């Protein structure tokens, strides 16, 4: 069994869907399970729908009809026959969501979010499955909510591995071509849950693990894992081989090409993860597997933009001791700040954080009561794995360095 995952970028329009079919024709489609994400940026569109549902009810209908139009245009370019049943199927999925909005009584934002945003994947997988059937790639559409069972921590549900293993073993026909959704699961009451943004890579890994797959392939708009994000770096090199451990490190520091949760289930069963280009499916891409740490062994650059650097010192110039640090971390935890770098000296303490939940003002207000605080927002955090001097120079050359920290294999540099 092979698991394939196609992300939003690969199915952003009708040509993308046709290209998925071409990839399957090129690399084979038996004994295969395809996981697909919502089309293009549809998850963001569904997120604004939820926002409207809570803040701006009068906009719900028009946002929903924009979402339907986007998918209808794709259908128009995929199906000659304008009375193909797929039109009705997509229409009824949208109606189902509309009906949910009318009957829903729950004020729980995260619950409503999961019941809503999940339609992105339900629609994309329904379209892909119908198109593949239409062109003769016979396949089975599977509702992933009947396969992946989770707790009810909506928006960041945790997998119930035993229940999931049992369902997947029972319900997936490993001989066929199967099409299912990334990102989704369901709780004990069968309400839809989601696994966290960008979670479809993780879905592929869950299936890989439970089916003892021979491999998991994530098809991307890049040739594989590169030694730097091509959006920010001009010269990049393809990494042919990465060990699980090295890949976990890269994903942890923010190499967004692989969702960090993807690697652990695969490592446990030593299932290889291939990252390949959906435009050049015959190219080898990157293999994440047991073996060499990194080939070629070159410095790898990871950048996180829009970070916040906070430096604290005590008001009376006394030392920053364990008690202060524990207090600071309690606040960071309270305001859901992800801490990327920590540096401390006798009288000062600095943290570089990700302000994902817009809680910075509240955090600063709290900190200022106890410490002298300097805050630099909009800084960039560069992490270089396997650095050398010229790699460090290339980052520092035209920037102001605010903080730098060297570990054995890794250097982190915060710049303005
Ligand atoms: P998907 O469509 O599967 O969700 P993503 O957009 O999440 O795809 O991931 C692919 C993108 O990841 C690439 O277009 C690239 O900009 C970015 N990226 C970040 N770091 C790297 C890296 N080290 N190597 C390759 N791509 C990277
Ligand atoms: N569609 C979801 C998102 O955009 C999941 C994914 O694509 O991985 O976050
Ligand atoms: Mg993604």
Coordinates of C-alpha atoms and ligand atoms in Angstrom, one line a residue:
X1 CA 0.0 0.0 0.0
X2 CA 1.2 3.5 -0.9
X3 CA -0.2 6.7 0.6
X4 CA -0.2 9.8 -1.5
X5 CA -1.0 13.3 -0.2
X6 CA -1.9 16.1 -2.5
X7 CA -2.0 19.6 -0.9
X8 CA -4.1 22.6 -1.7
X9 CA -1.6 24.0 -4.2
X10 CA -1.8 20.9 -6.3
X11 CA -5.6 21.1 -6.7
X12 CA -6.1 24.8 -6.8
X13 CA -7.8 24.7 -10.2
X14 CA -9.1 22.3 -12.9
X15 CA -5.6 21.9 -14.4
X16 CA -4.3 20.9 -11.0
X17 CA -7.0 18.2 -10.7
X18 CA -6.1 17.0 -14.2
X19 CA -2.5 16.9 -13.2
X20 CA -3.2 14.7 -10.2
X21 CA -4.8 12.2 -12.6
X22 CA -1.6 12.5 -14.7
X23 CA 0.6 11.8 -11.7
X24 CA -1.5 8.7 -10.9
X25 CA -1.3 7.5 -14.5
X26 CA 2.5 8.0 -14.4
X27 CA 3.3 6.3 -11.1
X28 CA 0.4 3.8 -10.9
X29 CA -2.8 3.8 -8.9
X30 CA -3.5 0.3 -7.5
X31 CA -2.9 -0.3 -3.8
X32 CA -3.0 3.4 -3.3
X33 CA -4.7 5.8 -0.9
X34 CA -4.9 9.4 -1.9
X35 CA -5.3 12.1 0.7
X36 CA -6.4 15.4 -0.6
X37 CA -6.5 18.9 1.0
X38 CA -9.1 21.6 0.4
X39 CA -8.6 23.3 -3.0
X40 CA -6.2 26.3 -3.2
X41 CA -6.8 28.7 -0.3
X42 CA -10.3 27.3 0.5
X43 CA -9.5 26.6 4.1
X44 CA -9.0 30.3 4.6
X45 CA -12.3 31.1 2.8
X46 CA -14.1 28.7 5.2
X47 CA -12.3 30.3 8.1
X48 CA -13.8 33.7 7.1
X49 CA -17.2 32.0 6.8
X50 CA -16.9 30.9 10.5
X51 CA -15.8 34.5 11.4
X52 CA -18.9 35.8 9.6
X53 CA -21.2 33.3 11.3
X54 CA -20.1 34.7 14.7
X55 CA -19.5 38.4 13.9
X56 CA -21.4 39.3 10.7
X57 CA -24.3 37.0 10.0
X58 CA -25.5 38.9 7.0
X59 CA -22.3 38.0 5.1
X60 CA -22.7 34.2 5.6
X61 CA -24.8 33.7 2.5
X62 CA -22.6 35.7 0.1
X63 CA -19.4 34.1 1.4
X64 CA -20.9 30.6 1.0
X65 CA -22.0 31.4 -2.5
X66 CA -18.4 32.6 -3.4
X67 CA -17.2 29.3 -2.1
X68 CA -19.7 27.5 -4.3
X69 CA -18.8 29.6 -7.3
X70 CA -15.1 28.8 -6.9
X71 CA -15.8 25.0 -7.0
X72 CA -18.4 25.3 -9.8
X73 CA -15.8 27.0 -12.0
X74 CA -13.5 24.1 -11.4
X75 CA -16.3 21.6 -12.2
X76 CA -17.1 23.5 -15.4
X77 CA -13.6 23.0 -16.6
X78 CA -13.5 19.3 -15.6
X79 CA -16.8 18.0 -16.8
X80 CA -18.2 18.4 -20.3
X81 CA -21.6 17.2 -19.2
X82 CA -23.2 20.0 -17.3
X83 CA -25.9 17.7 -15.8
X84 CA -23.3 15.3 -14.4
X85 CA -24.4 14.2 -10.9
X86 CA -21.3 15.8 -9.4
X87 CA -22.9 19.3 -9.6
X88 CA -25.8 18.1 -7.5
X89 CA -23.5 16.4 -5.0
X90 CA -21.4 19.5 -4.4
X91 CA -24.6 21.6 -4.3
X92 CA -26.0 19.3 -1.6
X93 CA -22.7 19.5 0.5
X94 CA -23.1 23.3 0.5
X95 CA -26.8 23.0 1.4
X96 CA -25.8 20.6 4.3
X97 CA -23.5 23.3 5.7
X98 CA -26.1 26.0 5.2
X99 CA -28.6 23.8 7.2
X100 CA -26.0 23.3 9.9
X101 CA -25.8 27.1 10.3
X102 CA -29.5 27.3 10.7
X103 CA -29.9 24.5 13.3
X104 CA -26.7 25.0 15.2
X105 CA -27.2 26.1 18.8
X106 CA -23.6 25.7 20.0
X107 CA -21.8 29.0 20.9
X108 CA -18.4 27.1 20.9
X109 CA -16.3 28.8 18.2
X110 CA -13.9 25.8 17.8
X111 CA -16.8 23.3 17.4
X112 CA -18.5 25.4 14.7
X113 CA -15.0 25.9 13.1
X114 CA -14.5 22.2 12.7
X115 CA -18.1 21.5 11.5
X116 CA -17.6 24.2 8.8
X117 CA -14.0 24.2 7.6
X118 CA -14.1 20.5 7.0
X119 CA -16.3 21.1 4.0
X120 CA -13.2 22.2 2.1
X121 CA -11.8 18.7 2.1
X122 CA -15.2 17.0 1.8
X123 CA -15.8 19.0 -1.4
X124 CA -12.3 18.6 -2.9
X125 CA -12.2 14.9 -2.4
X126 CA -15.7 14.5 -3.9
X127 CA -14.6 16.4 -7.0
X128 CA -11.3 14.5 -7.4
X129 CA -13.0 11.1 -6.9
X130 CA -15.7 11.9 -9.5
X131 CA -13.2 13.2 -12.0
X132 CA -10.9 10.2 -11.7
X133 CA -13.9 7.9 -12.1
X134 CA -15.0 9.9 -15.1
X135 CA -11.7 9.4 -16.9
X136 CA -11.5 5.7 -16.1
X137 CA -9.4 5.7 -12.9
X138 CA -12.0 3.8 -10.9
X139 CA -11.7 4.6 -7.2
X140 CA -13.5 4.4 -3.9
X141 CA -14.3 7.6 -1.9
X142 CA -13.8 7.2 1.8
X143 CA -15.2 9.5 4.5
X144 CA -12.1 9.9 6.7
X145 CA -14.4 10.8 9.7
X146 CA -15.4 7.1 9.8
X147 CA -11.7 6.1 9.9
X148 CA -9.7 8.6 12.1
X149 CA -11.2 8.8 15.6
X150 CA -10.1 11.7 17.9
X151 CA -10.9 13.4 21.1
X152 CA -13.1 16.4 21.1
X153 CA -10.5 19.1 21.4
X154 CA -11.8 20.9 18.3
X155 CA -9.3 22.6 16.0
X156 CA -6.5 20.6 17.4
X157 CA -7.9 17.1 18.0
X158 CA -5.7 14.3 19.2
X159 CA -5.9 11.0 17.5
X160 CA -7.3 7.9 19.3
X161 CA -4.8 5.5 17.8
X162 CA -6.5 2.2 18.9
X163 CA -9.9 3.2 17.6
X164 CA -8.3 4.6 14.4
X165 CA -6.3 1.5 13.8
X166 CA -9.4 -0.7 14.2
X167 CA -11.5 1.3 11.8
X168 CA -8.8 1.7 9.1
X169 CA -8.0 -2.0 9.2
X170 CA -11.7 -2.9 8.8
X171 CA -12.7 -0.4 6.2
X172 CA -9.9 0.3 3.7
X173 CA -9.6 -2.0 0.7
X174 CA -5.9 -2.0 0.2
X175 CA -6.1 -3.4 -3.3
X176 CA -7.9 -0.4 -4.8
X177 CA -7.4 3.2 -5.5
X178 CA -9.0 5.0 -2.5
X179 CA -9.6 8.8 -2.2
X180 CA -10.0 10.4 1.2
X181 CA -9.7 13.7 3.0
X182 CA -6.7 15.2 4.9
X183 CA -7.0 17.2 8.1
X184 CA -10.3 15.7 9.4
X185 CA -11.4 13.2 12.0
X186 CA -14.4 12.7 14.2
X187 CA -14.9 12.4 18.0
X188 CA -16.7 9.8 20.0
X189 CA -20.1 11.4 19.2
X190 CA -19.2 11.5 15.5
X191 CA -18.9 15.2 15.3
X192 CA -16.3 16.4 12.9
X193 CA -12.9 17.4 14.3
X194 CA -9.8 18.8 12.6
X195 CA -6.1 18.1 13.4
X196 CA -4.7 21.6 13.2
X197 CA -3.9 23.8 10.2
X198 CA -1.7 22.2 7.5
X199 CA -2.6 18.8 9.1
X200 CA -3.1 16.8 5.9
X201 CA 0.5 15.7 5.8
X202 CA -0.2 14.2 9.3
X203 CA -3.3 12.4 8.0
X204 CA -1.1 10.7 5.4
X205 CA 1.2 9.6 8.1
X206 CA -1.6 8.3 10.3
X207 CA -2.8 6.1 7.4
X208 CA 0.8 5.1 6.6
X209 CA 1.2 3.9 10.1
X210 CA -2.1 2.1 10.5
X211 CA -1.8 0.3 7.1
X212 CA 1.9 -0.5 7.5
X213 CA 2.4 1.3 4.2
X214 CA 5.4 0.7 2.0
X215 CA 5.8 4.5 1.7
X216 CA 4.1 7.8 2.1
X217 CA 4.6 10.4 -0.7
X218 CA 3.6 14.1 -0.3
X219 CA 3.4 15.8 -3.7
X220 CA 4.4 19.4 -3.6
X221 CA 5.0 22.4 -5.8
X222 CA 8.8 22.2 -5.1
X223 CA 11.2 19.4 -6.3
X224 CA 11.5 18.1 -2.7
X225 CA 12.9 19.4 0.6
X226 CA 15.4 22.1 -0.3
X227 CA 18.1 23.4 2.0
X228 CA 16.1 26.7 2.3
X229 CA 12.6 28.0 1.5
X230 CA 12.7 29.1 -2.2
X231 CA 10.3 31.9 -1.4
X232 CA 13.0 33.7 0.7
X233 CA 16.3 32.3 -0.7
X234 CA 17.5 32.7 -4.2
X235 CA 19.9 29.8 -4.4
X236 CA 18.6 26.5 -3.0
X237 CA 19.8 22.9 -3.2
X238 CA 17.7 19.7 -3.2
X239 CA 18.2 17.4 -0.3
X240 CA 18.3 13.8 -1.6
X241 CA 18.2 12.1 1.7
X242 CA 17.3 13.1 5.2
X243 CA 17.1 10.9 8.3
X244 CA 13.9 11.1 10.4
X245 CA 15.8 12.8 13.2
X246 CA 17.2 15.5 10.9
X247 CA 13.7 16.0 9.3
X248 CA 12.1 16.3 12.7
X249 CA 14.7 19.0 13.6
X250 CA 14.1 20.9 10.4
X251 CA 10.3 20.8 10.8
X252 CA 10.6 21.8 14.5
X253 CA 12.6 24.9 13.6
X254 CA 9.9 25.8 11.1
X255 CA 10.7 24.3 7.7
X256 CA 7.1 24.4 6.6
X257 CA 7.4 22.0 3.8
X258 CA 6.6 19.1 6.2
X259 CA 4.1 19.4 9.0
X260 CA 6.1 18.6 12.2
X261 CA 3.7 15.9 13.4
X262 CA 4.1 13.8 10.2
X263 CA 7.4 12.3 11.0
X264 CA 7.0 10.6 14.3
X265 CA 4.4 7.9 13.3
X266 CA 6.5 7.1 10.2
X267 CA 9.8 6.9 12.1
X268 CA 8.2 4.4 14.6
X269 CA 7.6 2.0 11.7
X270 CA 10.5 3.1 9.6
X271 CA 8.2 3.9 6.7
X272 CA 9.9 6.1 4.1
X273 CA 8.5 9.6 3.4
X274 CA 9.1 10.9 -0.1
X275 CA 8.6 14.6 -0.9
X276 CA 8.2 14.9 -4.6
X277 CA 7.2 17.4 -7.3
X278 CA 3.7 17.0 -8.7
X279 CA 5.0 18.6 -11.9
X280 CA 7.9 16.1 -12.3
X281 CA 6.6 12.9 -10.8
X282 CA 9.4 10.8 -12.2
X283 CA 12.1 12.8 -10.4
X284 CA 13.4 11.2 -7.2
X285 CA 12.7 14.2 -4.9
X286 CA 13.7 13.8 -1.3
X287 CA 13.6 10.6 0.8
X288 CA 13.2 10.9 4.5
X289 CA 14.2 7.5 5.8
X290 CA 16.6 5.5 7.9
X291 CA 20.1 6.2 6.6
X292 CA 22.4 9.2 6.1
X293 CA 21.6 12.2 8.2
X294 CA 21.7 14.6 5.4
X295 CA 22.8 14.2 1.8
X296 CA 24.2 16.4 0.5
X297 CA 25.6 17.7 3.7
X298 CA 25.0 21.4 3.3
X299 CA 23.9 24.2 5.7
X300 CA 20.1 24.3 5.9
X301 CA 18.3 27.6 6.4
X302 CA 15.0 28.1 8.0
X303 CA 13.4 31.5 8.4
X304 CA 10.4 32.6 10.5
X305 CA 9.2 36.1 9.8
X306 CA 7.1 38.3 12.0
X307 CA 8.5 37.1 15.3
X308 CA 8.7 39.1 18.5
X309 CA 11.8 39.5 20.6
X310 CA 11.2 40.4 24.2
X311 CA 14.1 41.3 26.6
X312 CA 13.4 41.5 30.3
X313 CA 15.5 42.8 33.2
X314 CA 14.6 43.2 36.8
X315 CA 13.4 46.6 37.9
X316 CA 16.1 46.8 40.7
X317 CA 18.9 45.2 38.7
X318 CA 18.8 42.0 40.8
X319 CA 19.5 38.7 39.1
X320 CA 16.9 36.9 37.0
X321 CA 16.5 33.7 38.9
X322 CA 14.5 30.5 38.6
X323 CA 11.5 32.0 40.3
X324 CA 11.3 34.9 37.7
X325 CA 11.9 32.5 34.8
X326 CA 9.1 30.2 36.0
X327 CA 6.8 33.3 36.3
X328 CA 7.7 34.4 32.8
X329 CA 7.0 31.0 31.3
X330 CA 3.7 30.7 33.1
X331 CA 2.6 33.9 31.3
X332 CA 4.0 32.7 27.9
X333 CA 1.9 29.6 28.4
X334 CA -1.2 31.5 29.5
X335 CA -1.0 33.7 26.4
X336 CA -0.2 30.7 24.0
X337 CA 3.1 32.1 22.9
X338 CA 5.3 29.6 21.1
X339 CA 8.9 30.2 22.3
X340 CA 11.6 29.7 19.7
X341 CA 14.7 31.0 21.4
X342 CA 15.7 31.7 25.0
X343 CA 18.8 33.5 26.1
X344 CA 19.6 34.6 29.7
X345 CA 22.4 36.4 31.5
X346 CA 22.7 37.5 35.1
X347 CA 20.3 40.5 34.8
X348 CA 18.5 40.0 31.6
X349 CA 16.4 37.3 29.9
X350 CA 15.3 37.3 26.2
X351 CA 12.8 35.2 24.4
X352 CA 11.9 35.1 20.7
X353 CA 8.3 34.2 20.3
X354 CA 5.6 33.6 17.7
X355 CA 2.6 35.8 18.5
X356 CA 0.1 33.5 16.8
X357 CA -2.9 34.3 18.9
X358 CA -2.6 38.1 19.0
X359 CA -2.0 38.2 22.8
X360 CA 1.1 40.4 22.7
X361 CA -0.4 43.5 24.3
X362 CA -1.9 41.5 27.2
X363 CA 1.4 39.7 27.8
X364 CA 3.4 42.9 27.8
X365 CA 1.0 44.5 30.1
X366 CA 1.5 41.7 32.6
X367 CA 5.3 41.6 32.2
X368 CA 5.7 45.4 32.6
X369 CA 4.3 45.2 36.1
X370 CA 7.3 43.1 37.2
X371 CA 10.2 43.8 34.8
X372 CA 11.8 46.4 32.6
X373 CA 10.7 45.3 29.2
X374 CA 12.0 46.0 25.7
X375 CA 10.1 44.6 22.8
X376 CA 11.1 44.3 19.2
X377 CA 8.2 43.1 17.0
X378 CA 8.4 42.2 13.3
X379 CA 11.8 40.6 13.7
X380 CA 13.0 37.5 11.7
X381 CA 14.4 34.4 13.2
X382 CA 16.9 32.5 11.1
X383 CA 17.9 29.0 12.1
X384 CA 20.9 27.4 10.3
X385 CA 21.4 23.6 10.8
X386 CA 24.9 22.4 10.0
X387 CA 26.2 26.0 9.8
X388 CA 29.6 27.2 8.8
X389 CA 31.1 30.7 8.9
X390 CA 30.1 31.6 5.4
X391 CA 26.5 30.5 6.1
X392 CA 26.3 32.8 9.1
X393 CA 27.9 35.7 7.2
X394 CA 25.4 35.3 4.4
X395 CA 22.5 35.9 6.8
X396 CA 24.2 38.6 8.9
X397 CA 25.6 40.7 6.0
X398 CA 22.9 43.3 5.5
X399 CA 20.9 43.0 8.7
X400 CA 21.0 44.1 12.3
X401 CA 21.6 41.2 14.6
X402 CA 19.6 41.4 17.8
X403 CA 20.4 38.0 19.2
X404 CA 22.6 35.1 18.3
X405 CA 22.8 31.7 19.8
X406 CA 25.1 28.8 18.8
X407 CA 24.5 25.2 19.7
X408 CA 26.4 22.1 18.4
X409 CA 24.8 21.8 15.0
X410 CA 22.5 24.8 15.0
X411 CA 22.8 28.5 15.1
X412 CA 19.8 30.8 15.7
X413 CA 20.0 34.5 14.7
X414 CA 17.3 37.1 15.4
X415 CA 17.5 40.1 13.0
X416 CA 15.7 43.3 12.3
Ligands
LIG1 P1 0.8 21.9 0.4 O1 0.2 22.3 -0.8 O2 1.1 20.4 0.5 O3 0.1 22.4 1.6 P2 2.8 23.7 1.4 O4 2.6 25.0 0.8 O5 2.4 23.4 2.8 O6 2.2 22.6 0.4 O7 4.4 23.3 1.2 C1 5.1 23.6 0.1 C2 5.8 25.0 0.2 O8 6.7 24.9 1.3 C3 6.7 25.3 -0.9 O9 6.0 26.0 -1.9 C4 7.8 26.2 -0.3 O10 7.5 27.6 -0.5 C5 7.7 26.0 1.2 N1 8.9 25.6 1.8 C6 9.3 26.0 3.0 N2 10.5 25.5 3.4 C7 10.9 24.7 2.3 C8 12.0 23.8 2.1 N3 13.0 23.7 3.0 N4 12.0 23.1 1.0 C9 11.0 23.2 0.1 N5 9.9 24.0 0.2 C10 9.8 24.7 1.3
LIG2 N1 -6.7 22.4 4.3 C1 -6.0 22.4 5.6 C2 -5.2 23.7 5.7 O1 -5.1 24.5 4.7 C3 -5.1 21.3 5.8 C4 -4.0 21.1 4.9 O2 -4.1 21.5 3.7 O3 -3.0 20.5 5.3 O4 -4.7 24.0 6.8
LIG3 MG1 0.2 22.9 3.4

